[in-house]
Short mmCIF file of C-alpha atoms and ligand atoms in Angstrom, two decimals:
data_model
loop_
_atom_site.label_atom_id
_atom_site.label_comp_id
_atom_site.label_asym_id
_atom_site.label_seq_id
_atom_site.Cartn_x
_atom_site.Cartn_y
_atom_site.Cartn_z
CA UNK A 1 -27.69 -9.51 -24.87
CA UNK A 2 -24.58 -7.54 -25.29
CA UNK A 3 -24.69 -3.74 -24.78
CA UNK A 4 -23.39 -0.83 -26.14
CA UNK A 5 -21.80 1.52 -23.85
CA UNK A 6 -21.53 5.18 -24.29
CA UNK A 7 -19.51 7.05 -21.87
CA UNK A 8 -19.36 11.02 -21.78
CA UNK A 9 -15.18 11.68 -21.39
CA UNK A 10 -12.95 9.95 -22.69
CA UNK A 11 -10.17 10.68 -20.52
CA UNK A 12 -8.01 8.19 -17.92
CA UNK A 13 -11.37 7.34 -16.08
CA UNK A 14 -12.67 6.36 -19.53
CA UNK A 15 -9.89 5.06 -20.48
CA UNK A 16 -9.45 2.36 -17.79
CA UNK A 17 -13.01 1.98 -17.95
CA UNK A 18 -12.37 0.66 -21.81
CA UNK A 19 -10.03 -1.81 -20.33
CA UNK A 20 -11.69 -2.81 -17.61
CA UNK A 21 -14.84 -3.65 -19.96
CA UNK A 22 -12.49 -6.44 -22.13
CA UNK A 23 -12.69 -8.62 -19.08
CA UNK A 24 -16.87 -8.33 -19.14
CA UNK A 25 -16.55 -8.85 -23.19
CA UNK A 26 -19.51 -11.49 -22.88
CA UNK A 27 -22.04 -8.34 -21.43
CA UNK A 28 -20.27 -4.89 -23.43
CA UNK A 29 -19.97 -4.91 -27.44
CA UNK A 30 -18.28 -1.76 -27.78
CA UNK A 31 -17.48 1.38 -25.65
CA UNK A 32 -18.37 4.49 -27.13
CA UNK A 33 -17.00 7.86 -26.05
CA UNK A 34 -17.42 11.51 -26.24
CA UNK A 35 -14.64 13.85 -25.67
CA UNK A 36 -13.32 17.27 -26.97
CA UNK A 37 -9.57 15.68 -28.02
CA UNK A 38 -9.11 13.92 -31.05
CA UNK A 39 -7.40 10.16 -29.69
CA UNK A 40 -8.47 11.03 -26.13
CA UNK A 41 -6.83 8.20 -23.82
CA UNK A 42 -10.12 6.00 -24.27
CA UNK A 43 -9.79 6.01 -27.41
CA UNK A 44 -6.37 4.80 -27.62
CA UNK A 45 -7.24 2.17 -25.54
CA UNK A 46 -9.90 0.48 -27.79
CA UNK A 47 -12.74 2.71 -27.68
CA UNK A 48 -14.85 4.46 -30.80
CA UNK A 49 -14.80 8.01 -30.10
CA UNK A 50 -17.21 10.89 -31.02
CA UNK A 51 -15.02 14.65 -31.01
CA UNK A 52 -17.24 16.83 -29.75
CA UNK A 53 -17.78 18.77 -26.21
CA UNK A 54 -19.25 17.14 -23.27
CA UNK A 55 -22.46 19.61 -23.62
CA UNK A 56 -22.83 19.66 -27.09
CA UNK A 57 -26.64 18.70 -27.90
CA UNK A 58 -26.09 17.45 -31.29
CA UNK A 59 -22.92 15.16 -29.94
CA UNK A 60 -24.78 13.87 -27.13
CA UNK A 61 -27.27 12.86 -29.48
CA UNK A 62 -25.08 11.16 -31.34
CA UNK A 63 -23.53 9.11 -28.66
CA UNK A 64 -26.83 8.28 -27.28
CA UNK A 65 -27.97 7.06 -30.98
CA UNK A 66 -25.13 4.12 -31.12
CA UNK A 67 -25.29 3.09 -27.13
CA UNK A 68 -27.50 0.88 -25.14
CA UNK A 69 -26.64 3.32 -21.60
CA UNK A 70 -25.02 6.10 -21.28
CA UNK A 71 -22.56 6.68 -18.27
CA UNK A 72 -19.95 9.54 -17.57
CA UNK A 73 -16.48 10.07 -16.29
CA UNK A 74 -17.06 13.59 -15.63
CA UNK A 75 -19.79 15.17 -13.60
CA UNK A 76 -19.72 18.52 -16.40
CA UNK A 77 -22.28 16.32 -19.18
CA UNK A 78 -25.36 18.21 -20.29
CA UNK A 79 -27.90 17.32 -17.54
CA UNK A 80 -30.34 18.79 -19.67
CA UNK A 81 -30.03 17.26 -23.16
CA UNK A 82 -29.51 13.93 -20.74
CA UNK A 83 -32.91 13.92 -18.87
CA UNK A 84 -34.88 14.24 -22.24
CA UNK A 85 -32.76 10.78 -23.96
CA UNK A 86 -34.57 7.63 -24.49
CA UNK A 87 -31.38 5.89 -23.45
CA UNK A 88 -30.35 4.47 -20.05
CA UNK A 89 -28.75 6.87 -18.43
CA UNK A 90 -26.72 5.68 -14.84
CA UNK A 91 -26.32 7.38 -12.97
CA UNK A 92 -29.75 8.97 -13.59
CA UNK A 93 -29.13 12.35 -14.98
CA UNK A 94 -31.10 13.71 -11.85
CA UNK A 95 -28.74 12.30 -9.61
CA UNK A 96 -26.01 14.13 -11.90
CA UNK A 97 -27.66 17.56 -11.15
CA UNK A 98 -27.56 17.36 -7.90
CA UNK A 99 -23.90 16.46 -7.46
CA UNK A 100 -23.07 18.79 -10.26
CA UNK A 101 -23.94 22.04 -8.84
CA UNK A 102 -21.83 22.32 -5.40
CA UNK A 103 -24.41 24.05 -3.79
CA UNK A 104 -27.48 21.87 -4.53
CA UNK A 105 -25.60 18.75 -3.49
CA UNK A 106 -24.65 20.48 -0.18
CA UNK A 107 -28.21 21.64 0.35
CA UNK A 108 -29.46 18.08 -0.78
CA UNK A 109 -26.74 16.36 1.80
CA UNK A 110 -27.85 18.49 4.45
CA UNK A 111 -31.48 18.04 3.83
CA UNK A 112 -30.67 14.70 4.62
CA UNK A 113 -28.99 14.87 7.82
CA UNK A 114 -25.59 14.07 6.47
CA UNK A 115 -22.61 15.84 8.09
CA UNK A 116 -20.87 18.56 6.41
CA UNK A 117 -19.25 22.22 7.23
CA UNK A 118 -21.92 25.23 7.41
CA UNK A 119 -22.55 26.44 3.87
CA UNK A 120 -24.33 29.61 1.96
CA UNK A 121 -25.60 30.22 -1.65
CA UNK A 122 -23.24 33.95 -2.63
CA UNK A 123 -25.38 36.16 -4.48
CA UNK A 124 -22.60 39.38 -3.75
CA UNK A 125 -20.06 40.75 -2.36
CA UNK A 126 -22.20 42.16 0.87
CA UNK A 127 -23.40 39.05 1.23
CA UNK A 128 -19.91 37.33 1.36
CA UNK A 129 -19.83 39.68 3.85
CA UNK A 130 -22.19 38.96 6.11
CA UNK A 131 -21.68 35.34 5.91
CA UNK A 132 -18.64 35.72 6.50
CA UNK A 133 -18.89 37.52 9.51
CA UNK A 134 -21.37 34.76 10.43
CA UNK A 135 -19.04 31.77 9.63
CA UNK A 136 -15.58 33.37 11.03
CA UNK A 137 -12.70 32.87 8.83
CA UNK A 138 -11.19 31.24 7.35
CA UNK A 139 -13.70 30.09 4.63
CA UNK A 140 -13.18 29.03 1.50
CA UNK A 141 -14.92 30.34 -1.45
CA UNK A 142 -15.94 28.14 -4.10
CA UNK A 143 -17.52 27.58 -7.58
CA UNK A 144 -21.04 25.89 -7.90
CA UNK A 145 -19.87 24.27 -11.19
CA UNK A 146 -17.32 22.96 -13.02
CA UNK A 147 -14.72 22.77 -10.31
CA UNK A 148 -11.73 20.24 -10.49
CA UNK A 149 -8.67 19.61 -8.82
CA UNK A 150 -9.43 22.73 -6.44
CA UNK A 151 -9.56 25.03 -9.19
CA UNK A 152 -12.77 26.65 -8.67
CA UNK A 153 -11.93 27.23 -4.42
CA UNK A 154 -10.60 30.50 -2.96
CA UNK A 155 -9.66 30.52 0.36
CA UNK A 156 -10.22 33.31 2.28
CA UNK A 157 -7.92 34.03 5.68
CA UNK A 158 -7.98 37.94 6.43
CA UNK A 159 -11.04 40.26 5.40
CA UNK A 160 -8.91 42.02 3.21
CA UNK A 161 -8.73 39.09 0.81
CA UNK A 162 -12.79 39.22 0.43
CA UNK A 163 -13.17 41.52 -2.38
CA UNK A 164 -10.32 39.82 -4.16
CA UNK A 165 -11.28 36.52 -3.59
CA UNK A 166 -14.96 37.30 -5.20
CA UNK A 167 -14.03 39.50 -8.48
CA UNK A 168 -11.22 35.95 -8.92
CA UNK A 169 -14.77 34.32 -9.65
CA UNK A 170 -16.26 37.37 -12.18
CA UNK A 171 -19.45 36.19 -11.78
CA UNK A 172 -19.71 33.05 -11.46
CA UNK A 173 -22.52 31.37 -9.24
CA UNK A 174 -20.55 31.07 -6.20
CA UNK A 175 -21.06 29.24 -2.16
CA UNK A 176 -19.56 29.68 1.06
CA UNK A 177 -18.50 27.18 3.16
CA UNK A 178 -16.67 27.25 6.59
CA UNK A 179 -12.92 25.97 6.53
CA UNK A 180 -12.48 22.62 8.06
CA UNK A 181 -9.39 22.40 10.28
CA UNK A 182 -9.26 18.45 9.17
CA UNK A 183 -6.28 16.04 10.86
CA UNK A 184 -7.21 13.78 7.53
CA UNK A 185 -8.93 13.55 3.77
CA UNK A 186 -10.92 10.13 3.41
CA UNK A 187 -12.98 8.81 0.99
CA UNK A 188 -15.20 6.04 0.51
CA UNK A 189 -15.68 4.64 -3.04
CA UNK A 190 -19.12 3.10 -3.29
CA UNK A 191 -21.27 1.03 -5.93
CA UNK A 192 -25.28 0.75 -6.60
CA UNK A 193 -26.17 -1.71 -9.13
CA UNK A 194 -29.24 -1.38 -10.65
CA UNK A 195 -30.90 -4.13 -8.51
CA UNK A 196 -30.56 -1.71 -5.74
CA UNK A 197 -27.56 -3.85 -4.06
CA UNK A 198 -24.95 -1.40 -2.40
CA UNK A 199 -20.88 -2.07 -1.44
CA UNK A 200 -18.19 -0.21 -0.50
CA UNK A 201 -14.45 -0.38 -1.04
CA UNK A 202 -12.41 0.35 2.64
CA UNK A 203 -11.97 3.86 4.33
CA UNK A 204 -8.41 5.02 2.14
CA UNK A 205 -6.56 8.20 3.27
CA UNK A 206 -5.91 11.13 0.91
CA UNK A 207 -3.04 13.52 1.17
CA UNK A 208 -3.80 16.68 -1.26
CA UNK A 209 -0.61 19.41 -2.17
CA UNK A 210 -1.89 22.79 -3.86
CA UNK A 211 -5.46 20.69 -4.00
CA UNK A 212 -4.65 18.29 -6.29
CA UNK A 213 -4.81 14.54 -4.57
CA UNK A 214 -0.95 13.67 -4.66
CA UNK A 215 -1.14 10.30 -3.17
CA UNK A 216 -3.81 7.46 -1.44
CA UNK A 217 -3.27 5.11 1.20
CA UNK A 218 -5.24 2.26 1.36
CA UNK A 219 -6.35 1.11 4.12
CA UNK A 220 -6.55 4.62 5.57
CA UNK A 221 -4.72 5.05 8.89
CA UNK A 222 -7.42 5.58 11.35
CA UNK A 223 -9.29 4.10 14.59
CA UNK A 224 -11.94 1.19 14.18
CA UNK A 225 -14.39 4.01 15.43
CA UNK A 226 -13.54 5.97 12.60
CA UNK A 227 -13.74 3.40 10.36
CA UNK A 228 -17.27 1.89 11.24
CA UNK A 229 -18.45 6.16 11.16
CA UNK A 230 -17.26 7.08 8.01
CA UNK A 231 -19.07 3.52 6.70
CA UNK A 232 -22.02 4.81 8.29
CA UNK A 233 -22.03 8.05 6.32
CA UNK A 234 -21.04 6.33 3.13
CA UNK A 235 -24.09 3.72 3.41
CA UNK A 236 -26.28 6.68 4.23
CA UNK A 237 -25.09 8.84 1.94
CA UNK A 238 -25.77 6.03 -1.10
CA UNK A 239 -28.81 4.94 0.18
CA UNK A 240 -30.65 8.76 -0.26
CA UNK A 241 -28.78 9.40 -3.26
CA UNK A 242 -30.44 7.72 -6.44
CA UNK A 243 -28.89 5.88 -10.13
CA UNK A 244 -26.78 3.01 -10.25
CA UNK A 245 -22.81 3.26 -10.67
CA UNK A 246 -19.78 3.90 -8.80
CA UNK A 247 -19.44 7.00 -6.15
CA UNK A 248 -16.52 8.64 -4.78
CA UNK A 249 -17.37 10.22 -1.45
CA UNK A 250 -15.04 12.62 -0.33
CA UNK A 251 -14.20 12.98 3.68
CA UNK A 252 -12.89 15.21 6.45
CA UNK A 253 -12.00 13.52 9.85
CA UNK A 254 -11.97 17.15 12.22
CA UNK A 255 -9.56 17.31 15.24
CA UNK A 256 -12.59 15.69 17.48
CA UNK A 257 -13.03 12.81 14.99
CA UNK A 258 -15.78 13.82 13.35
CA UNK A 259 -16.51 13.11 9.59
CA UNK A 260 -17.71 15.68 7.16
CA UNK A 261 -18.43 15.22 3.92
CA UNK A 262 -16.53 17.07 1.95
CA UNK A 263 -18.14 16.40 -2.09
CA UNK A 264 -19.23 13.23 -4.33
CA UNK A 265 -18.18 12.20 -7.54
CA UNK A 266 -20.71 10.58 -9.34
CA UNK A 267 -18.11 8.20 -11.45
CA UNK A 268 -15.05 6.39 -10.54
CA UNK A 269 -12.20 8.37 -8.90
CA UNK A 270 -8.55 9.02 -8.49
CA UNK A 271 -8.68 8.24 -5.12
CA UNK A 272 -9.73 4.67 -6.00
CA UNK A 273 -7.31 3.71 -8.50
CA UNK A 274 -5.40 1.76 -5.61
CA UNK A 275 -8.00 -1.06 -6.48
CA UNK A 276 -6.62 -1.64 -10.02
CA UNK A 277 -4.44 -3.98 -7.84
CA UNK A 278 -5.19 -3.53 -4.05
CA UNK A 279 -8.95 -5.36 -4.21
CA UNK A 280 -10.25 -8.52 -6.21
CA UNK A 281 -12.72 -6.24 -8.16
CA UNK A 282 -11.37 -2.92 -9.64
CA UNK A 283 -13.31 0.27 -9.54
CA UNK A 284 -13.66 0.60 -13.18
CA UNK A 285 -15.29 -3.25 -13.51
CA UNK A 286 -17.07 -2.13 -10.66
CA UNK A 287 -18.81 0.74 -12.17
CA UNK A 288 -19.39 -1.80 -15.18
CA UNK A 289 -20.98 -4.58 -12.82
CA UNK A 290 -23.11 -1.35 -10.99
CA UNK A 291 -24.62 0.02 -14.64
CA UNK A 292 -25.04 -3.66 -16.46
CA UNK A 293 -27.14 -5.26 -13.44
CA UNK A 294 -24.42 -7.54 -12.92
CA UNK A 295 -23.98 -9.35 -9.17
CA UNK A 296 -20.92 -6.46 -7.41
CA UNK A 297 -17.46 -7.99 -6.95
CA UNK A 298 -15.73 -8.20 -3.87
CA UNK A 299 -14.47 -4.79 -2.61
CA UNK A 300 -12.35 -6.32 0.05
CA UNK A 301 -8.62 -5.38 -0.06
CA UNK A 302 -6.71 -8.06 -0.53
CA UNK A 303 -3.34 -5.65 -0.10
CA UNK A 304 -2.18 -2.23 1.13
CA UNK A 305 -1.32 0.01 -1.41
CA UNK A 306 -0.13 3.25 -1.89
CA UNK A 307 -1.15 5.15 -4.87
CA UNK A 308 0.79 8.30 -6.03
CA UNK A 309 -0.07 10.43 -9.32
CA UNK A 310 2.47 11.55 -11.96
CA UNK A 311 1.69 15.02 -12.74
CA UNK A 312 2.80 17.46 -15.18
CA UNK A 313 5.96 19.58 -13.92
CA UNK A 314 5.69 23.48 -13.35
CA UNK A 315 6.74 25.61 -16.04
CA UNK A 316 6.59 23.09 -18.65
CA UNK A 317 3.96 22.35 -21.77
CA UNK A 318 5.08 19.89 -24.19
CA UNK A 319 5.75 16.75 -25.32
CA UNK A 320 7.24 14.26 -23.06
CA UNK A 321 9.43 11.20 -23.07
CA UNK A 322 7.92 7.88 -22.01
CA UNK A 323 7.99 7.60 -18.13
CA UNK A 324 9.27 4.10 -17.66
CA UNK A 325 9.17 1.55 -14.28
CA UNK A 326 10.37 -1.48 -13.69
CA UNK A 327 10.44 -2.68 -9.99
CA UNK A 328 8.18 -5.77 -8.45
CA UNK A 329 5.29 -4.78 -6.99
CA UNK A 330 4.72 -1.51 -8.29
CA UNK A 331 2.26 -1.07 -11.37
CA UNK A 332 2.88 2.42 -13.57
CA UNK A 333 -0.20 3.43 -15.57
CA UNK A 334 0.03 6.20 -17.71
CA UNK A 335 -2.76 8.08 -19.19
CA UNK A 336 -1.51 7.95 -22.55
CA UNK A 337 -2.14 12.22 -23.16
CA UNK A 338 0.78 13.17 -25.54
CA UNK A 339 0.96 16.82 -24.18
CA UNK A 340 2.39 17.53 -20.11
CA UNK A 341 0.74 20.77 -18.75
CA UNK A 342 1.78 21.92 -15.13
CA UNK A 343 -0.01 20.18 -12.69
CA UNK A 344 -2.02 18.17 -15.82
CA UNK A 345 -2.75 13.96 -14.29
CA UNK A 346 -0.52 12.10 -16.59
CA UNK A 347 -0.29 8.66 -14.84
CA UNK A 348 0.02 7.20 -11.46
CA UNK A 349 1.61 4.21 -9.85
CA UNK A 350 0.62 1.58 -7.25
CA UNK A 351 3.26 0.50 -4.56
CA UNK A 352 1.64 -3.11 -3.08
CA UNK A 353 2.54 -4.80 -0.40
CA UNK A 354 1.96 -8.59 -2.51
CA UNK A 355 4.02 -10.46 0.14
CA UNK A 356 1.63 -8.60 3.25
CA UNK A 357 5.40 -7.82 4.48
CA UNK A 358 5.60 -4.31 4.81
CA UNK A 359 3.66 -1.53 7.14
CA UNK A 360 2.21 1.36 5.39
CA UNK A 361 5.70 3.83 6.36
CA UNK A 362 7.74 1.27 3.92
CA UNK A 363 5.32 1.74 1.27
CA UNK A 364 5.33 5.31 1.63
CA UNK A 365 9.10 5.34 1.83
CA UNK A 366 9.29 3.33 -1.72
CA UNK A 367 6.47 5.77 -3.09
CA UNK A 368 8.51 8.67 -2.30
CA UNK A 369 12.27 7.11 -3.73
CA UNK A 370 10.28 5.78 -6.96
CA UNK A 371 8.36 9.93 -7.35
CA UNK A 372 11.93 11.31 -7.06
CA UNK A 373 13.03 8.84 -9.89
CA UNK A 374 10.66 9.94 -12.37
CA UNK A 375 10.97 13.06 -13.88
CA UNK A 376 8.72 14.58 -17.10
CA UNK A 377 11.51 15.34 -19.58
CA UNK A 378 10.97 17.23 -22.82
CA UNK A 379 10.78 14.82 -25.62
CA UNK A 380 13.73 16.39 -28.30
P1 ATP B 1 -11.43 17.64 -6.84
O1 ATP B 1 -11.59 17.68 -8.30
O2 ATP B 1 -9.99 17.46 -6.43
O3 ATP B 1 -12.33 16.72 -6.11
P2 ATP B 1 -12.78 20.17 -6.42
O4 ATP B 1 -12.24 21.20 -7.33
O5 ATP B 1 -14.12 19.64 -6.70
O6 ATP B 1 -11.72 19.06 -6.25
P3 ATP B 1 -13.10 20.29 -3.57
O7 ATP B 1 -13.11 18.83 -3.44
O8 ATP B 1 -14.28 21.04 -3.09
O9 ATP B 1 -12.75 20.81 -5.00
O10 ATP B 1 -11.82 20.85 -2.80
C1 ATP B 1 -10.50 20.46 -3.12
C2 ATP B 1 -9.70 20.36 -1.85
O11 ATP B 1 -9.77 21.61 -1.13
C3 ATP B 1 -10.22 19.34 -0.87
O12 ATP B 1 -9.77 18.04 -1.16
C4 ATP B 1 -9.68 19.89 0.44
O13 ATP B 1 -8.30 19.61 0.57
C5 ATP B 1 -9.84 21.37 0.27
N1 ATP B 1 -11.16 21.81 0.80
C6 ATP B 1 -12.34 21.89 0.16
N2 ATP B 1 -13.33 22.31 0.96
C7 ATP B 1 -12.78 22.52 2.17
C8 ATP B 1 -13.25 22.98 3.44
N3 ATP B 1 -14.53 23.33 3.64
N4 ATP B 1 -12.35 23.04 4.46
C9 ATP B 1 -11.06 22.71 4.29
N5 ATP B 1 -10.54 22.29 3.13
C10 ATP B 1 -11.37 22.20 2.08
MG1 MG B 2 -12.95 17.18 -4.34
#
């Protein structure tokens, strides 16, 4: 029997999750989402869309009225309003608490013997203190909740910087964590279905400017060793966490090649957008396989990639003229969002090595050339 699909956000991760759901037509009737702006990018690409906020109660409802299961794109839904639906929920909304409050999902991976940096809960300022004084500095300072693209992280270098760096947070429930001097970001992206089978997609490299992933390299460039540890930790880490989906898992290889985990996503995630081309099966018909039961696709790569993100320029909030690339193996997707905002995801491209030709420094020469040809220009 077909299923209805209702997906909390509606932005890019929803909306390639609408395309990637016309090539499983025969299992999804319709995608369904909710998201705050009228024609959010899922929407434009196919989707039925309910306007309303991620936690609104009455909206949730809604959504959960016209869809067989319910999956997000966001980690911010309503965990609350989520546990008490009827509907299937994956990942299971108690999975989603854990992951969504920074702190718990530290406490939770430590519980469980994974590796990350020494954390605390904040409660105030003394107690920054003291921790401080217990962790050294730097540390950075972050946000249980809500947190994106670094947003909700302070990092904290010289003690004078403490007081400011807490009153930047008025009052929000905040952690502590100790700074990790990494040589590399990894991740791991990772799928449960519901029968309990587990893959993973290769160890990529992330490089991050101003906290805001800039660009992926797939496969990441890293000893064997490194490879079969951070595997380790990614198997682990999905066989202790519970509910059936996609995972991004988010890595630090220290200066002694040690992995720490740095956070996971409970949904698809930038850093795995490489497989819209790089692998046989892409994320988003992963996650789709994962929720509907469905036998997992290959996760092997079948070619290096390089994936780089088109955000919004500095100083600029409009409209924008159509970004536009044309070259052979490179693949532009834009996010369809009529408005640029500084530093605001508006698309990214995939430079692939199709002819298995060219060693990772090529690729990351063309990715550089084609970012310096595209420029966000006012639209007149
Ligand atoms: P995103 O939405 O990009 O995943 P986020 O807002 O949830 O980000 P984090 O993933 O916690 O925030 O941090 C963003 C970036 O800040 C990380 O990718 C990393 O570069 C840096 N960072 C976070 N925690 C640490 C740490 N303990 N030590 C060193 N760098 C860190
Ligand atoms: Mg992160």
């Amino acid at each position: 029997m077909k299923k209805r699909l209702g997906v909390i956000g509606g932005g890019q991760l929803g909306m390639m999750i609408t395309e990637a759901a016309k090539n499983l037509s025969e299992h999804i009737s319709e995608i369904i989402v909710l998201d705050p702006t009228e024609n959010c990018p899922a929407a434009q690409a196919g989707a039925k869309q309910i306007v309303g906020d991620f936690k609104d109660e009455l909206a949730i409802l809604k959504l959960a009225e016209q869809s067989d299961i319910i999956t997000y794109e966001i980690e911010s839904g309503n965990t609350d309003v989520l546990s008490k639906l009827k509907a299937e929920i994956e990942p299971s909304p108690s999975t989603l608490s854990i992951i969504q409050d920074k702190l718990s999902q530290k406490t939770f991976l430590s519980e469980n013997e994974l590796p990350i940096s020494q954390f605390y809960e904040i409660t105030n300022l003394d107690n920054l203190r003291e921790k401080i004084n217990e962790l050294g500095l730097p540390v950075l300072l972050k946000s249980r909740r809500d947190a994106y693209d670094g947003r909700g992280n302070f990092k904290i270098t010289s003690p004078d910087e403490v007081e400011k760096a807490y009153q930047y947070f008025d009052g929000k429930s905040l952690m502590v964590e100790k700074f990790v001097n990494f040589k590399m970001e990894v991740s791991v992206i990772a799928a449960r279905n519901t029968k309990g089978d587990i893959a993973t997609y290769p160890l990529v490299e992330n490089i991050h400017e101003n906290n805001i992933l800039k660009m992926t390299i797939a496969p990441a460039r890293v000893s064997d060793n490194v490879i079969k540890d951070a595997g380790k930790i990614a198997k682990k880490t999905m066989e202790v966490l519970k509910g059936a989906g996609v995972f991004g898992i988010e890595m630090f290889i220290d200066q002694d090649d040690k992995i720490l985990i740095n956070e996971i996503a409970p949904r698809v995630h930038n850093s795995g957008h490489h497989t819209l081309q790089s692998c046989k099966t892409s994320q988003f018909e992963q996650h789709l396989r994962a929720i509907l039961g469905l036998e997992l696709g290959s996760t092997d790569l079948v070619h290096k990639t390089v994936m780089c993100n088109i955000l919004g320029p500095d100083g600029f909030e409009g409209k924008y003229k159509p970004v536009q690339l044309e070259k052979d193996g490179v693949y532009l997707k834009m996010y369809r969002k009529d408005v640029s905002k500084p530093q605001r995801k508006l698309g990214h491209f995939n430079v692939v090595d199709q002819s298995d030709s060219k060693d990772v420094s090529e690729l990351l020469e063309m990715a550089d050339e084609i970012k310096n040809s595209i420029s966000i220009n006012q639209l007149d």
